[in-house]
Structure formats: structure tokens, C-alpha cells
PDB file of C-alpha atoms in Angstrom:
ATOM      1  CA  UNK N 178      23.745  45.059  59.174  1.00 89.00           C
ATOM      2  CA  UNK N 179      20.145  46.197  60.199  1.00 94.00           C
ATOM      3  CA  UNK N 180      18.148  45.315  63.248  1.00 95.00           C
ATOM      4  CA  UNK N 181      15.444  43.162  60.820  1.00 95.00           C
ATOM      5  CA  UNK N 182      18.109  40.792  60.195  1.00 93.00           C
ATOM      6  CA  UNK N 183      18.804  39.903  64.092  1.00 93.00           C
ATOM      7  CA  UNK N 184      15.508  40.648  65.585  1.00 94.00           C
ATOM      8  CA  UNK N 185      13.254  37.750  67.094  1.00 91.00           C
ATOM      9  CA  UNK N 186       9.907  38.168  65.120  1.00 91.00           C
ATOM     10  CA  UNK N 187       7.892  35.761  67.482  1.00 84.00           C
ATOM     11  CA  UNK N 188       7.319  38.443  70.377  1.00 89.00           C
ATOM     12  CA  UNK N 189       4.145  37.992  72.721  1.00 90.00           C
ATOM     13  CA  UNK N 190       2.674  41.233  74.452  1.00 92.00           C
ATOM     14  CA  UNK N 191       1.058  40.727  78.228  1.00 94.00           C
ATOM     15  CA  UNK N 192      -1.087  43.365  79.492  1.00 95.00           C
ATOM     16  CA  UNK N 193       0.525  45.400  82.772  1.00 95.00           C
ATOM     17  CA  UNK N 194      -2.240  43.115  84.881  1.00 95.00           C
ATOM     18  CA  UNK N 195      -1.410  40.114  83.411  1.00 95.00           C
ATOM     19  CA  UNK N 196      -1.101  37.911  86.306  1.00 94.00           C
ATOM     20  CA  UNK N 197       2.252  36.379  87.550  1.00 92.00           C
ATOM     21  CA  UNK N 198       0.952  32.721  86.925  1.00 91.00           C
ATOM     22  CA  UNK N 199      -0.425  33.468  83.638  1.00 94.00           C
ATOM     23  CA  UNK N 200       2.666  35.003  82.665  1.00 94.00           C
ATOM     24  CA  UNK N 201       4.392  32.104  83.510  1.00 92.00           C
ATOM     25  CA  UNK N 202       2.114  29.835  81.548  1.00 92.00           C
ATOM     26  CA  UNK N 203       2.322  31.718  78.565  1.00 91.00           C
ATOM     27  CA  UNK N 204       6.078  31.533  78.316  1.00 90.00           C
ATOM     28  CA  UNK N 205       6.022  27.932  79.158  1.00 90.00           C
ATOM     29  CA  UNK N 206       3.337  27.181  76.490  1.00 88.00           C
ATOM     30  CA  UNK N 207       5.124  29.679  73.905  1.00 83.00           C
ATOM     31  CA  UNK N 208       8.932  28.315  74.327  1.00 83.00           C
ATOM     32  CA  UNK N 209       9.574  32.076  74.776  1.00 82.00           C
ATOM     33  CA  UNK N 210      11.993  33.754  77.450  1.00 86.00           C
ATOM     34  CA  UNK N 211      11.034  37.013  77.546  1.00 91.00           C
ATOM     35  CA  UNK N 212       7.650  38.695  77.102  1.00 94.00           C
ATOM     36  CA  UNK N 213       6.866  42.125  76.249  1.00 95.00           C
ATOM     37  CA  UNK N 214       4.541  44.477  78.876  1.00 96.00           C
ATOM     38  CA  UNK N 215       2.193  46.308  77.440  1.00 94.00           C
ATOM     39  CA  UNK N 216      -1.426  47.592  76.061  1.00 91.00           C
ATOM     40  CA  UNK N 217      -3.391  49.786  73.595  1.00 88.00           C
ATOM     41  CA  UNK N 218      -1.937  52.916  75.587  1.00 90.00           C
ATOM     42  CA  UNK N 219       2.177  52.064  75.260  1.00 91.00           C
ATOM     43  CA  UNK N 220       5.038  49.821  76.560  1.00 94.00           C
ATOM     44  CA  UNK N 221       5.986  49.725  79.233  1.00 93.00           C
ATOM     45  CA  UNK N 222       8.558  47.537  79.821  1.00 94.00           C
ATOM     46  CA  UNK N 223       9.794  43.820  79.536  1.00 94.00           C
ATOM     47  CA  UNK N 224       9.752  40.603  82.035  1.00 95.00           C
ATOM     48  CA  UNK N 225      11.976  37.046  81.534  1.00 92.00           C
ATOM     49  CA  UNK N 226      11.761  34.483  83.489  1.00 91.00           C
ATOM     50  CA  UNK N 227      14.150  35.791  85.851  1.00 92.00           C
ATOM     51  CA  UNK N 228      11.272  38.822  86.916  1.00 92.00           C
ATOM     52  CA  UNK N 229       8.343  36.423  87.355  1.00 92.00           C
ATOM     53  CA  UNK N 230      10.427  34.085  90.251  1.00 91.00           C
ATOM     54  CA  UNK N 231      11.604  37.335  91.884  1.00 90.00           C
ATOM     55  CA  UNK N 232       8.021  38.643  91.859  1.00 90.00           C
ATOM     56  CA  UNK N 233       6.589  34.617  92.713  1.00 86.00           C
ATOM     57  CA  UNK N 234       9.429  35.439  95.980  1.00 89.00           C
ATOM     58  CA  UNK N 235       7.765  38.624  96.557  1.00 87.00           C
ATOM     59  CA  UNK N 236       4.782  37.644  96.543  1.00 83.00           C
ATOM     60  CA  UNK N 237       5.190  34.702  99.040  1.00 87.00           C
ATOM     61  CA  UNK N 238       6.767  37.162 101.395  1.00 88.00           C
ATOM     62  CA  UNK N 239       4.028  39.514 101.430  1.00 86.00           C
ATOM     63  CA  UNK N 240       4.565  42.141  98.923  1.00 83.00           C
ATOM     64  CA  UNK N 241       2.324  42.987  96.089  1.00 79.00           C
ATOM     65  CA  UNK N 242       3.502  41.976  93.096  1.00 78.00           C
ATOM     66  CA  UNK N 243       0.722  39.909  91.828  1.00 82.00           C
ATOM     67  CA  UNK N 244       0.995  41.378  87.954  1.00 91.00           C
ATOM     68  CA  UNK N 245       3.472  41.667  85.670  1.00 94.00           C
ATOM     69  CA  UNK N 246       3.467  45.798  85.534  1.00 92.00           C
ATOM     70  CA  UNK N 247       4.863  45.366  89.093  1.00 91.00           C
ATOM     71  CA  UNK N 248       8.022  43.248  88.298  1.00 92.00           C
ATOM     72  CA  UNK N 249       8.734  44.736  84.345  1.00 93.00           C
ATOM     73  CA  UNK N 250      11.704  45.743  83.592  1.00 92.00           C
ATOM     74  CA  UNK N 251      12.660  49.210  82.738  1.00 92.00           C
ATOM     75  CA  UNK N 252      16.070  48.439  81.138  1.00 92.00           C
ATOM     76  CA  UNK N 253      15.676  49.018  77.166  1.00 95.00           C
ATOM     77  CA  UNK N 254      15.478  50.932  74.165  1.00 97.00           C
ATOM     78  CA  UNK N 255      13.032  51.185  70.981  1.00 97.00           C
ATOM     79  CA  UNK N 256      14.433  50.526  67.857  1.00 97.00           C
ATOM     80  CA  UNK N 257      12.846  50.534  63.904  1.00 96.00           C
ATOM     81  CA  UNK N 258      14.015  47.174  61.972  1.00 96.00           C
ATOM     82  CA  UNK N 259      15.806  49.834  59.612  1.00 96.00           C
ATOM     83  CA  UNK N 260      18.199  51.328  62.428  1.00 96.00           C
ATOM     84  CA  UNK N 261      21.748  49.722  61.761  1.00 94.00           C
ATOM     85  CA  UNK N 262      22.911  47.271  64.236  1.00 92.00           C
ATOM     86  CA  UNK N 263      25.989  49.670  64.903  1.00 90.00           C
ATOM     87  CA  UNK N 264      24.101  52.820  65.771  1.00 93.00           C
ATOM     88  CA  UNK N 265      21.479  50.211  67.978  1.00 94.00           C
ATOM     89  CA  UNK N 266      24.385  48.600  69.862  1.00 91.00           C
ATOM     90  CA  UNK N 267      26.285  52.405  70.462  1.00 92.00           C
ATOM     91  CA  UNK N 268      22.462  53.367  72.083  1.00 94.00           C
ATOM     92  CA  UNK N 269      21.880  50.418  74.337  1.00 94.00           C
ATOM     93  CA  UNK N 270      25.323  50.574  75.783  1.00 92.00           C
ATOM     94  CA  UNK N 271      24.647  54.589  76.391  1.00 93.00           C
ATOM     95  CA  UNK N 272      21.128  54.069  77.925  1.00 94.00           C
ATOM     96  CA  UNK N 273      22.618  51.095  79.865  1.00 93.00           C
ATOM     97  CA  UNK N 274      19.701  48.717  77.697  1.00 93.00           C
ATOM     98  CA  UNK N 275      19.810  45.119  77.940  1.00 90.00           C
ATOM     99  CA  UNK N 276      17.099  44.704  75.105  1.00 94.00           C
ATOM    100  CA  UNK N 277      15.608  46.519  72.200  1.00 96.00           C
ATOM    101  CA  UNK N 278      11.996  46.514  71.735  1.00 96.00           C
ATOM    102  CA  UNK N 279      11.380  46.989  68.157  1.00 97.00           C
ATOM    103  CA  UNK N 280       8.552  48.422  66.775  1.00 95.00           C
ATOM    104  CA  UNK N 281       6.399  49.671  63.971  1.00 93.00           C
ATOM    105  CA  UNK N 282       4.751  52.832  62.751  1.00 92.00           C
ATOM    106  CA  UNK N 283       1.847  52.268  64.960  1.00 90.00           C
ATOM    107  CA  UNK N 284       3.865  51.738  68.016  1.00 90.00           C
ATOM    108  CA  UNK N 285       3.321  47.946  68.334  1.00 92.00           C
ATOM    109  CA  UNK N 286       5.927  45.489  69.509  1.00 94.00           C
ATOM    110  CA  UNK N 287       7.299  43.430  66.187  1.00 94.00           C
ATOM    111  CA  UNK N 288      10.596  42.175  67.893  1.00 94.00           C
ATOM    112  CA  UNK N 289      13.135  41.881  70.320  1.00 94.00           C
ATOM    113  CA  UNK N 290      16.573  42.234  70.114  1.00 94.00           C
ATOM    114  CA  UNK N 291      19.439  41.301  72.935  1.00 89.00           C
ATOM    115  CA  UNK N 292      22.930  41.224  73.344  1.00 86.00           C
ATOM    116  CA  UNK N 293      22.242  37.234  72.014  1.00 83.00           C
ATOM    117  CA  UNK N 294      21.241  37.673  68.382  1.00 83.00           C
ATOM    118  CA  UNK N 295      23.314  40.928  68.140  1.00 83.00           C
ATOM    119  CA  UNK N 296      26.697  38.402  69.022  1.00 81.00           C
ATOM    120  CA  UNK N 297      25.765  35.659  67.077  1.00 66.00           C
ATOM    121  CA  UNK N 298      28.234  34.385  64.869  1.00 64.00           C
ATOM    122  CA  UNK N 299      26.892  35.673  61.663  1.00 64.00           C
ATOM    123  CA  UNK N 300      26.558  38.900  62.544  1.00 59.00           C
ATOM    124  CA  UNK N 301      30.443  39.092  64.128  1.00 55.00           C
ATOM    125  CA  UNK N 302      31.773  37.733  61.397  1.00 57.00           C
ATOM    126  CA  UNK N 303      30.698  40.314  58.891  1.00 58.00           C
ATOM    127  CA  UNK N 304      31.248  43.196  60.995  1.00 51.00           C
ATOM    128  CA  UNK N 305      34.584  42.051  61.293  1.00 50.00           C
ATOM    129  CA  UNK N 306      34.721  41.315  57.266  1.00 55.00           C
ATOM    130  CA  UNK N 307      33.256  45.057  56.781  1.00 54.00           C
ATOM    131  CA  UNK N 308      35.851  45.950  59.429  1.00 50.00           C
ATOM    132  CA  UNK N 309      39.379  45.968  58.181  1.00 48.00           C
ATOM    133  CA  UNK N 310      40.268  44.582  54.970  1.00 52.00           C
ATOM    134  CA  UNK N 311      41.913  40.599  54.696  1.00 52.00           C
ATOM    135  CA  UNK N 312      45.321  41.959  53.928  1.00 54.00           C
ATOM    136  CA  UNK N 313      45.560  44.408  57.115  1.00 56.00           C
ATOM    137  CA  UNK N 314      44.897  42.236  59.979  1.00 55.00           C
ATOM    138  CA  UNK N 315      44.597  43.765  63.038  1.00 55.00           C
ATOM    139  CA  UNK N 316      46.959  43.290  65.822  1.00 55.00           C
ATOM    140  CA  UNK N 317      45.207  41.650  68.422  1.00 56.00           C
ATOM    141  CA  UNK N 318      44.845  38.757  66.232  1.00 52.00           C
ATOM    142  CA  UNK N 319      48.940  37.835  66.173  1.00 55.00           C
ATOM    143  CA  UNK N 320      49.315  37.282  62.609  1.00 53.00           C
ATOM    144  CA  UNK N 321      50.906  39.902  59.915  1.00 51.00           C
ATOM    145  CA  UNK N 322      49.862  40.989  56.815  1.00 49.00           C
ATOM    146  CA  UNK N 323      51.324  40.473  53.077  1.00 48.00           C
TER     147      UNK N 323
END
């Protein structure tokens, strides 16, 4: 399988001064959980939901973190829609990447893809089809072959 058949298309890109609040809006308004930090220059990383109340926290406590650039996360990988889901998943797990941004010849963000479309159940079920053939069933799953 290939990374354009998991990916989430729907991906919004904040600038690295995008306010915390605004942020927050934006996901809110857009249903989305995760948005992608960047501008004309690069990417430079991602922030969920779980960045902006750490950096809200922060920020009540004194610390400057009034932008999303401060609070991004650093934890990911780029990825083309044609890179296989099996070379993708052996990359994030080496880089210790909880996302891939994907993108597109002109370096944009297209897509997202984490650990949640890469398990869903379509995508386990035919690697495990493409796996081991029907008649040789592996042993973890108790049952013999033929």
C-alpha cells in the first residue's frame, strides 16, 4: 500500500506566529486535531491540541509561548504520497516520528499521516493478506494449515 491511500488530504498550515488562541479557533472551526506549522520558507513542525493547552499552561505561568512556533512539535518525518506504507512505517519508527508530513514537489504540506490511518483496519488486513498466504497461517494465530 502507498501513503496516498492513508493520508488525511484536509491539512491546514498556521504560520510559526500564529497565535495560541487563533490556533485554537482554527482547529475548533475546522474539526481538525492537528495543524501543520509552517510558511513560504519551510516546515517546521506540527501542533495538536495537546501543544496548544501545554503552551495556554505556559503561558499563564509566565513563559513565552504566545505562538505556535514556540510549542510545535519536532517529532516527524516527510513523506511523498508514492513512498510505500512499509518503507514509511520502518522510517518513523527509526527517527522516533509520531507523524508524517506529506508533501509535494514544491515542498507544500498535502497530508498527514499517523500511527491512526496507518492501523486502520483496511490497511492491516491487506498487509496481512499480502503477508503469508491463506493456507500457511502463521503461528501466533493458533490454527493449522491444510
Amino acid at each position: 500500500m502507498w501513503v496516498r491511500d492513508v493520508m488525511r488530504r484536509d491539512v491546514a498550515v498556521v504560520g510559526p506566529e500564529t497565535p495560541l488562541r487563533e490556533a485554537a479557533e482554527r482547529m475548533w472551526n475546522s474539526c481538525r486535531l492537528l495543524l501543520v506549522v509552517g510558511d513560504a520558507h519551510g516546515i517546521y513542525g506540527l501542533v495538536t491540541t495537546r501543544e496548544l493547552v501545554l503552551g495556554a499552561e505556559a503561558q499563564a505561568q509566565g513563559y513565552l509561548a504566545g505562538a505556535v512556533g514556540d510549542v510545535a512539535r519536532l517529532d516527524f518525518v516527510f513523506t511523498h504520497e508514492d513512498e510505500t506504507l512499509e518503507n514509511l512505517a520502518r522510517r518513523m519508527v527509526h527517527a522516533g516520528a509520531r507523524r508524517a508530513i506529506v508533501i509535494d514537489e514544491e515542498l507544500r504540506a498535502v497530508g498527514v499521516v499517523s500511527p491512526l490511518q496507518m492501523a486502520s483496519p483496511d490497511v492491516v488486513g491487506r498487509a496481512s493478506e499480502e503477508s503469508f498466504p491463506a493456507s500457511d497461517a502463521p503461528s501466533w494465530t493458533g490454527t493449522m494449515a491444510g
